[in-house]
Coordinates of C-alpha atoms and ligand atoms in Angstrom, one line a residue:
Chain A
M1 CA 6.9 11.4 -13.1
T2 CA 3.4 10.1 -13.1
E3 CA 1.3 11.3 -10.2
K4 CA 0.6 8.7 -7.5
I5 CA -2.3 8.5 -5.1
A6 CA -3.6 5.7 -2.9
T7 CA -7.1 4.5 -3.7
R8 CA -8.0 4.8 0.0
D9 CA -7.1 8.5 -0.1
A10 CA -9.2 9.1 -3.1
Y11 CA -12.1 7.3 -1.3
G12 CA -11.8 9.5 1.7
K13 CA -12.1 12.6 -0.4
A14 CA -14.8 11.3 -2.6
L15 CA -16.9 10.3 0.4
A16 CA -16.7 13.8 1.9
E17 CA -17.6 15.3 -1.5
L18 CA -20.6 13.0 -1.7
G19 CA -21.6 14.0 1.8
R20 CA -22.0 17.6 0.7
T21 CA -24.6 16.8 -2.0
N22 CA -26.4 13.9 -0.4
P23 CA -27.7 14.1 3.1
D24 CA -28.6 10.4 3.2
I25 CA -24.9 9.4 3.1
V26 CA -23.8 8.1 6.5
V27 CA -20.4 6.6 7.3
L28 CA -19.4 3.9 9.8
D29 CA -15.9 2.8 10.8
A30 CA -14.4 0.4 13.2
D31 CA -11.5 2.2 14.9
L32 CA -9.5 2.7 11.7
S33 CA -10.8 6.0 10.4
K34 CA -7.4 7.4 10.0
S35 CA -6.3 4.5 7.9
T36 CA -9.4 4.0 5.8
K37 CA -9.6 7.8 5.4
T38 CA -13.2 8.1 6.6
D39 CA -11.8 10.6 9.0
V40 CA -12.1 13.2 6.2
F41 CA -15.9 12.7 6.2
A42 CA -16.0 12.5 10.0
K43 CA -14.5 15.9 10.4
E44 CA -16.9 17.5 8.0
F45 CA -20.0 15.6 9.0
P46 CA -19.5 14.4 12.6
E47 CA -23.3 13.9 13.1
R48 CA -23.4 11.5 10.2
F49 CA -20.3 9.5 11.2
F50 CA -20.4 6.6 13.6
D51 CA -17.3 5.0 15.0
M52 CA -18.4 1.6 16.1
G53 CA -15.1 0.8 17.9
I54 CA -13.4 -2.5 17.2
A55 CA -16.6 -4.3 16.4
E56 CA -16.9 -5.0 12.7
A57 CA -19.8 -7.4 12.8
N58 CA -21.8 -4.9 14.7
M59 CA -20.8 -2.2 12.3
I60 CA -22.1 -4.1 9.3
G61 CA -25.3 -5.1 11.2
T62 CA -25.9 -1.5 12.1
A63 CA -25.2 -0.4 8.5
A64 CA -28.0 -2.9 7.4
G65 CA -30.4 -1.2 9.8
L66 CA -29.5 2.3 8.6
A67 CA -30.1 1.2 5.0
A68 CA -33.4 -0.4 6.0
A69 CA -34.4 3.0 7.4
G70 CA -33.5 4.8 4.2
K71 CA -29.9 5.9 4.7
I72 CA -27.0 5.1 2.3
P73 CA -24.3 3.7 4.7
F74 CA -20.7 3.4 3.7
A75 CA -19.0 1.0 6.2
S76 CA -15.2 0.9 6.2
T77 CA -12.4 -1.1 7.8
F78 CA -9.6 -3.3 6.5
A79 CA -10.6 -5.8 3.8
V80 CA -9.8 -8.9 6.0
F81 CA -12.1 -7.7 8.8
A82 CA -14.9 -6.3 6.6
T83 CA -15.3 -9.6 4.7
G84 CA -14.0 -12.0 7.3
R85 CA -15.1 -11.0 10.8
A86 CA -18.4 -9.6 9.5
F87 CA -19.1 -12.2 6.7
D88 CA -22.3 -13.5 8.1
Q89 CA -23.6 -10.0 8.7
V90 CA -22.7 -9.1 5.1
R91 CA -24.4 -12.3 3.9
N92 CA -27.6 -12.5 6.0
S93 CA -28.2 -8.8 7.0
V94 CA -27.0 -7.1 3.8
C95 CA -27.1 -9.3 0.7
Y96 CA -30.0 -11.6 1.6
P97 CA -32.4 -8.6 2.1
R98 CA -30.5 -6.8 -0.7
L99 CA -30.0 -3.7 1.5
N100 CA -28.4 -0.6 0.2
V101 CA -25.1 -1.0 2.1
K102 CA -21.7 0.0 0.6
I103 CA -18.7 -1.8 2.1
A104 CA -15.6 0.1 1.3
A105 CA -12.7 -1.9 2.5
T106 CA -9.1 -0.7 2.4
H107 CA -5.8 -2.4 2.9
A108 CA -6.6 -5.2 0.6
G109 CA -4.0 -7.7 -0.6
L110 CA -0.3 -8.1 -0.1
T111 CA 0.5 -4.5 -0.4
V112 CA -0.6 -4.1 3.2
G113 CA 3.1 -5.0 3.7
E114 CA 4.8 -5.2 7.1
D115 CA 1.7 -6.0 9.1
G116 CA 1.8 -9.5 7.6
A117 CA -0.6 -12.3 6.7
S118 CA -3.2 -11.6 9.4
H119 CA -3.9 -8.3 7.8
Q120 CA -3.5 -9.2 4.1
S121 CA -6.7 -10.3 2.5
V122 CA -6.1 -12.8 -0.3
E123 CA -9.7 -14.1 -0.3
D124 CA -12.0 -11.1 0.0
I125 CA -13.0 -10.9 -3.7
A126 CA -13.9 -14.6 -3.7
L127 CA -16.0 -14.2 -0.5
M128 CA -17.9 -11.2 -1.8
R129 CA -18.3 -12.5 -5.3
A130 CA -20.0 -15.6 -4.1
L131 CA -22.7 -13.7 -2.4
P132 CA -25.9 -13.4 -4.5
G133 CA -26.7 -9.8 -5.4
M134 CA -23.3 -8.4 -4.3
T135 CA -21.6 -6.0 -6.7
V136 CA -17.8 -6.1 -6.5
I137 CA -15.6 -3.2 -7.7
V138 CA -11.8 -3.0 -7.5
P139 CA -10.7 0.5 -8.7
A140 CA -7.3 0.8 -10.4
D141 CA -6.5 4.3 -9.4
G142 CA -7.6 7.5 -7.6
V143 CA -9.7 8.8 -10.5
E144 CA -11.6 5.5 -10.9
T145 CA -12.1 5.3 -7.1
R146 CA -13.8 8.6 -7.0
L147 CA -16.1 7.6 -9.9
A148 CA -16.8 4.2 -8.4
V149 CA -17.7 5.8 -5.1
Q150 CA -20.2 8.0 -6.9
A151 CA -21.6 5.1 -8.9
A152 CA -21.9 2.9 -5.8
A153 CA -23.9 5.7 -4.1
A154 CA -26.2 6.1 -7.1
Y155 CA -26.7 2.4 -7.4
K156 CA -29.4 0.7 -5.2
G157 CA -28.1 -2.5 -3.6
P158 CA -25.1 -3.9 -1.8
V159 CA -21.6 -3.0 -3.2
Y160 CA -18.2 -4.1 -2.2
L161 CA -15.4 -1.6 -3.0
R162 CA -11.9 -3.0 -2.7
L163 CA -9.3 -0.4 -1.9
G164 CA -5.5 -0.4 -1.3
R165 CA -3.0 1.0 1.1
P166 CA -0.1 2.1 -1.1
K167 CA 0.1 5.0 -3.5
V168 CA -0.5 3.9 -7.0
P169 CA 0.0 5.7 -10.4
V170 CA -2.9 7.6 -11.8
I171 CA -4.0 5.9 -14.9
F172 CA -7.2 7.7 -16.0
D173 CA -7.7 11.3 -16.8
D174 CA -10.7 13.5 -16.3
N175 CA -12.4 12.2 -19.5
Y176 CA -12.8 8.7 -18.1
R177 CA -16.3 7.5 -17.9
F178 CA -16.8 4.7 -15.3
A179 CA -19.8 2.5 -15.4
I180 CA -20.5 -0.5 -13.1
G181 CA -20.0 -3.7 -15.1
K182 CA -18.0 -2.1 -17.9
A183 CA -14.3 -3.0 -18.6
A184 CA -12.0 -0.2 -19.8
L185 CA -9.8 -0.8 -22.8
L186 CA -6.4 0.7 -21.8
R187 CA -4.3 -0.6 -24.7
E188 CA -5.2 -2.2 -28.0
G189 CA -3.5 -5.4 -29.1
Q190 CA -4.2 -8.5 -31.1
D191 CA -1.9 -11.2 -29.8
V192 CA -3.0 -11.7 -26.2
T193 CA -5.2 -9.8 -23.7
I194 CA -4.2 -9.0 -20.2
V195 CA -7.2 -8.5 -17.9
A196 CA -6.2 -6.8 -14.6
C197 CA -7.7 -5.1 -11.6
G198 CA -6.6 -2.9 -8.9
Y199 CA -2.9 -2.6 -8.2
M200 CA -2.1 -5.0 -11.0
V201 CA -3.4 -2.7 -13.7
G202 CA -0.2 -0.6 -13.6
E203 CA 1.9 -3.8 -13.8
A204 CA -0.2 -5.0 -16.7
L205 CA 0.5 -1.8 -18.7
A206 CA 4.2 -2.1 -18.0
A207 CA 4.1 -5.8 -19.1
A208 CA 2.4 -4.8 -22.3
E209 CA 5.2 -2.3 -23.0
T210 CA 7.8 -5.1 -22.5
L211 CA 5.9 -7.5 -24.7
A212 CA 5.6 -4.9 -27.5
G213 CA 9.4 -4.9 -27.5
E214 CA 9.3 -8.6 -28.2
G215 CA 6.8 -8.1 -31.0
V216 CA 3.8 -9.3 -28.9
E217 CA 1.0 -6.8 -29.0
A218 CA -1.0 -7.2 -25.8
R219 CA -4.5 -5.7 -25.2
V220 CA -5.0 -4.5 -21.7
L221 CA -8.4 -4.5 -20.1
N222 CA -9.1 -2.9 -16.7
M223 CA -11.7 -5.1 -15.2
S224 CA -12.7 -3.0 -12.2
T225 CA -16.1 -4.5 -11.9
I226 CA -15.5 -8.1 -11.1
K227 CA -19.2 -8.7 -10.5
P228 CA -21.2 -8.3 -12.7
I229 CA -18.3 -9.0 -15.0
D230 CA -18.2 -7.6 -18.5
T231 CA -18.8 -10.7 -20.5
E232 CA -19.0 -8.9 -23.8
A233 CA -15.5 -7.4 -23.5
L234 CA -14.1 -10.8 -22.4
V235 CA -15.6 -12.7 -25.3
K236 CA -14.5 -10.0 -27.7
A237 CA -10.9 -10.3 -26.3
A238 CA -11.0 -14.1 -26.6
R239 CA -12.2 -14.0 -30.2
E240 CA -9.8 -11.3 -31.3
T241 CA -6.6 -12.1 -29.4
G242 CA -7.0 -15.9 -28.8
A243 CA -5.4 -16.0 -25.4
L244 CA -5.7 -14.2 -22.0
V245 CA -3.8 -13.5 -18.9
T246 CA -5.5 -12.4 -15.7
A247 CA -3.6 -10.3 -13.1
E248 CA -4.9 -9.7 -9.6
E249 CA -3.5 -9.0 -6.1
H250 CA -5.6 -11.9 -4.7
N251 CA -5.7 -15.7 -4.6
I252 CA -5.9 -17.2 -8.0
I253 CA -8.8 -19.2 -6.6
G254 CA -12.1 -17.3 -6.6
G255 CA -11.0 -13.9 -7.7
L256 CA -10.7 -12.1 -11.1
G257 CA -8.9 -15.1 -12.7
S258 CA -11.7 -17.4 -11.7
A259 CA -14.4 -15.1 -12.9
V260 CA -12.8 -14.7 -16.3
A261 CA -12.2 -18.4 -16.6
E262 CA -15.8 -19.1 -15.7
V263 CA -17.1 -16.9 -18.4
L264 CA -14.8 -18.0 -21.2
A265 CA -15.0 -21.7 -20.4
E266 CA -18.7 -21.4 -21.2
E267 CA -18.7 -18.7 -23.9
Y268 CA -15.5 -18.8 -25.8
P269 CA -12.8 -21.2 -24.5
V270 CA -9.2 -20.0 -25.1
P271 CA -6.0 -20.5 -23.2
I272 CA -5.9 -18.5 -19.9
I273 CA -3.0 -18.1 -17.5
R274 CA -3.8 -16.6 -14.1
V275 CA -1.3 -14.3 -12.4
G276 CA -2.1 -14.0 -8.7
I277 CA -1.3 -15.3 -5.2
R278 CA -0.9 -19.1 -5.6
D279 CA -3.2 -20.2 -2.8
T280 CA -1.0 -19.2 0.1
F281 CA -1.1 -16.6 2.9
G282 CA 1.3 -13.7 2.7
E283 CA 3.8 -12.6 5.3
S284 CA 5.5 -9.4 6.5
G285 CA 7.7 -7.5 4.2
S286 CA 7.8 -4.3 2.1
P287 CA 5.1 -4.3 -0.6
A288 CA 7.8 -4.4 -3.3
D289 CA 9.5 -7.4 -1.7
L290 CA 6.2 -9.2 -1.3
L291 CA 5.0 -8.5 -4.9
K292 CA 8.3 -10.0 -6.1
K293 CA 8.3 -13.0 -3.9
Y294 CA 4.6 -13.9 -4.6
G295 CA 4.9 -13.4 -8.3
L296 CA 2.9 -10.2 -8.8
T297 CA 5.1 -8.1 -11.0
A298 CA 5.1 -6.9 -14.6
A299 CA 7.8 -9.6 -15.3
D300 CA 5.4 -12.3 -14.0
I301 CA 2.7 -11.0 -16.3
V302 CA 5.1 -11.0 -19.3
E303 CA 6.1 -14.6 -18.6
A304 CA 2.4 -15.6 -18.3
A305 CA 1.6 -13.8 -21.6
R306 CA 4.4 -15.7 -23.4
K307 CA 3.0 -19.0 -22.1
A308 CA -0.5 -18.0 -23.0
V309 CA 0.5 -17.1 -26.6
A310 CA 2.5 -20.4 -26.9
K311 CA -0.7 -22.3 -26.1
K312 CA -2.7 -20.7 -28.9
Chain B
M1 CA 3.3 -8.9 48.2
E2 CA 7.0 -8.4 49.3
L3 CA 9.5 -9.0 46.6
A4 CA 13.1 -9.9 47.4
P5 CA 15.2 -6.8 46.5
E6 CA 17.3 -8.9 44.0
T7 CA 14.2 -10.3 42.3
K8 CA 12.7 -6.8 42.0
A9 CA 16.0 -5.5 40.6
M10 CA 16.2 -8.4 38.1
L11 CA 12.7 -7.8 36.9
E12 CA 13.3 -4.0 36.6
D13 CA 16.4 -4.7 34.6
K14 CA 14.7 -7.2 32.3
A15 CA 11.8 -4.9 31.7
K16 CA 14.2 -2.1 30.8
R17 CA 16.1 -4.3 28.4
I18 CA 12.8 -5.4 26.8
R19 CA 11.7 -1.8 26.4
R20 CA 15.0 -1.0 24.8
H21 CA 14.6 -3.9 22.4
I22 CA 11.1 -2.7 21.5
V23 CA 12.3 0.8 20.6
S24 CA 15.3 -0.6 18.6
M25 CA 13.3 -3.2 16.7
L26 CA 10.6 -0.8 15.7
A27 CA 13.1 1.9 14.6
E28 CA 14.9 -0.7 12.5
A29 CA 11.6 -2.1 11.0
G30 CA 10.3 1.4 10.2
S31 CA 6.7 0.3 11.2
G32 CA 4.9 -1.3 14.1
H33 CA 3.2 -0.6 17.4
P34 CA 5.2 0.9 20.2
G35 CA 2.4 2.2 22.5
G36 CA 0.7 -1.1 23.3
S37 CA 4.0 -3.0 23.4
L38 CA 5.4 -0.7 26.1
S39 CA 2.2 -0.6 28.1
I40 CA 2.5 -4.4 28.8
A41 CA 6.3 -4.6 29.1
D42 CA 6.1 -5.1 32.9
I43 CA 3.4 -7.7 32.8
V44 CA 5.1 -9.7 30.1
T45 CA 8.4 -9.5 31.9
A46 CA 6.8 -10.7 35.1
L47 CA 5.2 -13.6 33.2
Y48 CA 8.4 -14.8 31.5
F49 CA 10.9 -14.2 34.2
Q50 CA 8.9 -15.0 37.4
V51 CA 5.6 -16.7 36.7
M52 CA 5.5 -19.0 33.7
R53 CA 6.8 -22.5 33.6
V54 CA 8.5 -22.6 30.2
D55 CA 11.7 -24.2 28.7
P56 CA 13.3 -22.4 25.8
A57 CA 14.9 -25.6 24.7
R58 CA 11.5 -27.3 24.4
P59 CA 9.0 -24.7 23.1
D60 CA 6.6 -27.6 22.4
W61 CA 6.9 -29.1 25.9
E62 CA 3.4 -30.4 26.8
D63 CA 3.4 -29.2 30.3
R64 CA 4.4 -25.6 29.7
D65 CA 2.4 -22.6 30.7
R66 CA 1.0 -20.7 27.8
L67 CA 0.6 -17.1 26.9
V68 CA -1.8 -16.0 24.2
L69 CA -1.1 -12.4 23.2
S70 CA -4.6 -11.6 22.0
K71 CA -3.7 -8.0 21.2
G72 CA -1.2 -9.4 18.7
H73 CA -0.1 -6.0 17.4
A74 CA 2.0 -5.7 20.6
C75 CA 4.2 -8.6 19.5
P76 CA 7.5 -6.7 19.7
V77 CA 7.2 -7.0 23.5
L78 CA 6.6 -10.8 23.2
Y79 CA 9.5 -11.3 20.8
A80 CA 11.8 -9.3 23.0
A81 CA 10.8 -11.3 26.1
L82 CA 11.2 -14.6 24.2
A83 CA 14.6 -13.6 22.9
E84 CA 15.7 -12.5 26.4
R85 CA 14.4 -15.8 27.8
G86 CA 16.5 -17.7 25.2
F87 CA 13.9 -19.0 22.7
F88 CA 15.9 -17.4 19.9
P89 CA 18.9 -15.1 19.5
V90 CA 18.5 -11.5 20.6
E91 CA 20.1 -10.4 17.3
E92 CA 17.2 -11.9 15.4
L93 CA 14.9 -9.2 16.8
M94 CA 16.3 -6.8 14.2
T95 CA 14.7 -8.9 11.4
L96 CA 11.2 -7.9 12.7
R97 CA 8.7 -7.3 9.8
K98 CA 11.2 -8.0 7.1
I99 CA 10.7 -10.4 4.3
N100 CA 11.5 -14.1 5.2
S101 CA 11.8 -13.2 8.9
R102 CA 10.5 -15.6 11.7
L103 CA 9.3 -12.4 13.4
Q104 CA 6.1 -11.4 11.7
G105 CA 4.3 -8.1 12.1
H106 CA 1.7 -10.1 14.1
P107 CA 2.4 -13.3 16.0
D108 CA 2.7 -16.5 13.9
M109 CA 2.8 -19.7 15.9
K110 CA 4.1 -21.7 13.0
K111 CA 7.1 -19.4 12.5
T112 CA 8.3 -18.2 15.9
P113 CA 9.4 -20.6 18.7
G114 CA 7.5 -19.7 21.9
V115 CA 4.6 -18.0 20.2
E116 CA 1.5 -20.0 21.3
M117 CA -1.2 -18.7 19.1
S118 CA -1.3 -16.8 15.8
T119 CA -3.1 -13.5 16.5
G120 CA -3.5 -10.0 15.0
S121 CA -7.2 -10.1 14.2
L122 CA -8.4 -8.7 17.5
G123 CA -10.9 -10.5 19.6
Q124 CA -9.9 -14.1 18.9
G125 CA -7.3 -14.8 21.6
L126 CA -9.5 -15.3 24.5
A127 CA -11.4 -18.1 22.8
A128 CA -8.2 -19.8 21.8
A129 CA -6.9 -19.5 25.4
N130 CA -10.2 -21.1 26.6
G131 CA -9.5 -24.0 24.3
M132 CA -6.0 -24.5 25.7
A133 CA -7.4 -24.3 29.3
L134 CA -10.1 -26.8 28.4
A135 CA -7.5 -29.2 26.9
G136 CA -5.5 -28.8 30.1
K137 CA -8.4 -29.9 32.2
L138 CA -9.2 -32.8 29.9
D139 CA -5.7 -34.0 30.0
K140 CA -5.4 -33.5 33.8
K141 CA -2.4 -31.2 33.3
D142 CA -1.5 -28.5 35.7
Y143 CA -0.2 -26.0 33.2
R144 CA -1.8 -22.5 33.3
V145 CA -2.9 -20.4 30.5
Y146 CA -2.4 -16.6 30.3
V147 CA -4.0 -14.2 27.9
I148 CA -3.5 -10.5 27.4
L149 CA -6.4 -8.4 26.0
G150 CA -6.5 -4.8 24.9
D151 CA -9.1 -2.4 26.3
G152 CA -10.1 -1.5 22.8
E153 CA -10.1 -5.1 21.8
I154 CA -12.8 -6.0 24.2
Q155 CA -15.2 -4.1 22.1
E156 CA -15.3 -7.2 19.9
G157 CA -18.5 -9.2 20.6
M158 CA -16.7 -12.5 20.6
I159 CA -14.6 -11.5 23.6
W160 CA -17.9 -11.6 25.6
E161 CA -18.9 -15.0 24.1
A162 CA -15.5 -16.3 25.3
A163 CA -15.9 -14.6 28.7
M164 CA -19.2 -16.4 29.2
A165 CA -17.7 -19.7 28.1
A166 CA -14.7 -19.4 30.4
A167 CA -16.9 -18.9 33.4
H168 CA -19.3 -21.6 32.3
Y169 CA -16.6 -24.2 32.1
K170 CA -15.0 -22.9 35.4
L171 CA -11.6 -22.4 33.8
D172 CA -9.7 -21.6 36.9
N173 CA -6.5 -22.5 35.1
L174 CA -7.0 -19.4 32.9
T175 CA -5.8 -15.9 33.9
A176 CA -6.5 -12.9 31.7
F177 CA -4.8 -9.5 31.8
L178 CA -6.7 -6.5 30.5
D179 CA -4.3 -3.8 29.4
F180 CA -6.3 -0.8 30.5
N181 CA -4.3 1.9 28.9
G182 CA -7.4 3.9 28.0
L183 CA -6.5 4.4 24.3
Q184 CA -7.2 2.7 21.0
I185 CA -6.5 4.0 17.5
D186 CA -9.2 6.6 16.9
G187 CA -8.9 8.1 20.3
P188 CA -9.6 7.4 24.0
I189 CA -11.7 4.2 24.5
R190 CA -14.3 6.3 26.4
E191 CA -14.9 8.5 23.4
V192 CA -14.7 5.9 20.6
M193 CA -16.9 3.1 22.1
N194 CA -16.9 3.0 25.9
P195 CA -16.5 -0.5 27.3
E196 CA -16.8 0.6 30.9
P197 CA -17.6 -0.3 33.6
L198 CA -14.9 -3.0 33.3
A199 CA -14.7 -4.7 36.7
E200 CA -18.5 -4.9 37.0
K201 CA -18.8 -6.4 33.5
W202 CA -16.3 -9.1 34.0
A203 CA -17.7 -9.9 37.5
A204 CA -21.2 -10.1 36.0
F205 CA -19.9 -12.6 33.5
G206 CA -18.7 -14.8 36.4
W207 CA -15.1 -14.0 36.6
N208 CA -12.9 -13.4 39.6
V209 CA -11.8 -9.8 39.0
L210 CA -8.7 -8.1 40.4
T211 CA -7.5 -4.5 39.7
I212 CA -3.9 -3.6 39.8
D213 CA -1.2 -1.1 38.7
G214 CA 0.2 -2.8 35.6
H215 CA 3.6 -1.3 36.1
N216 CA 4.1 -2.5 39.7
F217 CA 5.8 -5.9 39.9
E218 CA 4.5 -6.6 43.5
E219 CA 0.9 -6.0 42.4
I220 CA 1.3 -8.1 39.2
L221 CA 2.8 -11.0 41.0
A222 CA 0.4 -10.9 43.9
A223 CA -2.6 -10.9 41.5
V224 CA -1.1 -13.9 39.7
E225 CA -0.8 -15.8 43.0
K226 CA -4.4 -14.9 43.9
A227 CA -5.6 -16.1 40.5
K228 CA -3.7 -19.4 41.0
A229 CA -5.5 -19.8 44.4
T230 CA -8.9 -19.2 43.0
R231 CA -11.0 -22.3 42.3
G232 CA -14.0 -22.6 40.0
K233 CA -13.6 -19.3 38.1
P234 CA -11.3 -17.7 35.6
T235 CA -9.5 -14.6 36.8
M236 CA -9.4 -11.2 35.0
I237 CA -6.6 -8.9 36.1
I238 CA -7.5 -5.4 35.1
A239 CA -4.2 -3.7 34.8
H240 CA -4.1 0.1 34.8
T241 CA -1.3 1.0 32.4
V242 CA 0.2 3.9 30.5
K243 CA 0.3 3.4 26.8
G244 CA 3.9 4.1 25.7
K245 CA 5.2 3.6 29.2
G246 CA 8.9 4.5 29.7
V247 CA 9.3 6.8 26.7
S248 CA 8.3 10.3 27.8
F249 CA 7.1 11.5 24.4
M250 CA 5.1 8.4 23.7
E251 CA 3.3 8.1 27.0
N252 CA -0.5 8.5 26.7
Q253 CA -0.2 9.7 23.1
V254 CA -2.7 8.1 20.8
G255 CA -0.4 8.9 17.9
W256 CA 2.1 6.4 19.1
H257 CA -0.2 3.5 18.7
G258 CA 1.1 2.4 15.3
N259 CA 4.0 4.5 14.3
A260 CA 7.7 3.6 14.5
P261 CA 10.1 6.0 16.0
S262 CA 12.6 7.7 13.6
K263 CA 16.3 7.2 14.3
E264 CA 16.6 10.4 16.3
Q265 CA 13.4 9.6 18.3
A266 CA 14.8 6.1 19.0
E267 CA 18.0 7.6 20.3
Q268 CA 16.2 9.8 22.6
A269 CA 14.0 6.9 23.8
L270 CA 17.0 4.7 24.4
A271 CA 18.7 7.5 26.4
E272 CA 15.6 7.7 28.6
L273 CA 15.7 3.9 29.0
A274 CA 19.4 3.7 29.8
Ligands
TPP401 C1 -10.5 -7.5 14.2 C2 -9.6 -6.3 14.1 N1 -10.0 -5.1 13.8 C3 -9.2 -4.0 13.7 C4 -7.9 -4.2 13.9 C5 -6.9 -3.0 13.7 N2 -6.4 -2.6 15.0 C6 -5.1 -3.0 15.4 S1 -4.7 -2.4 16.9 C7 -6.2 -1.6 17.1 C8 -6.5 -0.9 18.3 C9 -6.4 -1.7 19.5 O1 -6.7 -1.0 20.7 P1 -6.4 -1.7 22.1 O2 -7.0 -3.0 22.1 O3 -6.8 -0.8 23.1 O4 -4.8 -2.0 22.0 P2 -3.6 -1.2 22.8 O5 -4.1 0.1 23.2 O6 -3.2 -2.1 23.9 O7 -2.5 -1.1 21.7 C10 -7.0 -1.8 15.9 C11 -8.3 -1.3 15.7 C12 -7.4 -5.5 14.2 N3 -6.1 -5.8 14.3 N4 -8.3 -6.5 14.3
MG402 MG1 -5.7 0.3 24.6

């Protein structure tokens, strides 16, 4: 069986690790430290951890001030609240002055599950991507999360890290080299390219397997950095495979699919089919039930790939 | 306030039934928030079975009183009360948090009859209640608006924006309850981010402030009557409560904020609530 670990768990561990080597790392949370896993850091470095209570806007504003005074703040809460409640603070106090704030938001997307639509962010990538100067990273597994946390800390400027609630299969091994802005080629193929991020990377790999059985060789790209996006890898994929499918646990408006379509429309137009949430809010249910109902399974990617190939 | 013995017995019986529903629903759902549901079970019971003018046959009746559950995670108590009051079948409670259910993990006014406002993102309910109260004044309606806030929830800045607005617009048709159970998720409110002193703060914001035992029906109902009689100011009823009230192993335990009981735990809880 493949090992499974939630990206939020990997985040909690990586953050504590980082705290041991870098005294400038400070962490803020908004009464969700047990869920976002910042409690691991809090236990080890209580003097560098600030629970701001249920006050996300204040948390981001405070993080901006800490960054302005030389600290490297990581601020965590659920993705809906980090990007929604605190949007103006992220915009005007973090991105506009280009402060060195890392927003690590957990419980993104439908896989929040039973808590329902109020807690399922379907728009956070779009919101963060539209902010000038913001870097947006959606790690696919625990290994990539750890590397992304380290890269975010080393990078100077605002970063949005989108993390998930459920356990997801480990995709990368210890040889994996993560770089901000670089897509990872997970599977070679010449007939179609599936570009995925986050939870959907596992589904994309499963879809490629099914497609291979039908004689369709799908390339799979893990596009963990959504901004700045890896234009080179996208143009190469468009040129060599002639059709693309995007797969994301996010609204098809404004997220990965939009980012890919924007680049290729200008640089190398080919058919693109977007798999994602079709401009609707979610609802309560188990993650598996929700992914099925909202069209976010390997089977949905397979169908989209067939359509994309037919359009070539 | 003296309550007729049969009224008191009726309310106690209803509250117990509602607490039992909460335990059963959450055990069946396998997730959800028992602590903050149980802490306001008596307040919600008093509102739906003694105070509020509602008609289950007409959930959209213009003249109805309204309750905004701003601390939306406590919706199991709201669903249980609405079902007991006849807004939908009691059996439906067992669909809580399941796919395609009308009973969402956090209140959804478009899905559930009797739910007045979609909540779940903490801090927003008081502003919405203000809007309803303002509309009531504009339309010269005599309906009243109730809102229930969490004591952790009031750490949100917009609660205080709304507090200022309610007093500014003299919303005496608005009554708020503060569920003062002393706990949030990361620990006791005093340790996480102390919002106290509470009565002084709300009074300074221009509210009529009352402090009660939130598990005492006489005190709950007397406070509601005082709020109704108050002119020119909104009323804040600070209700001292016990998080997890009624289930011994959940009482005052921060760990029971957002965990569903197992089947065995639910059986023990139901035995205590028999
Ligand atoms: C804006 C927002 N931030 C965070 C959360 C997550 N959350 C749900 S309940 C809760 C704690 C609430 O504490 P309190 O208001 O005291 O509720 P109670 O004790 O009555 O359950 C938190 C942080 C949320 N629902 N909304
Ligand atoms: Mg509380």
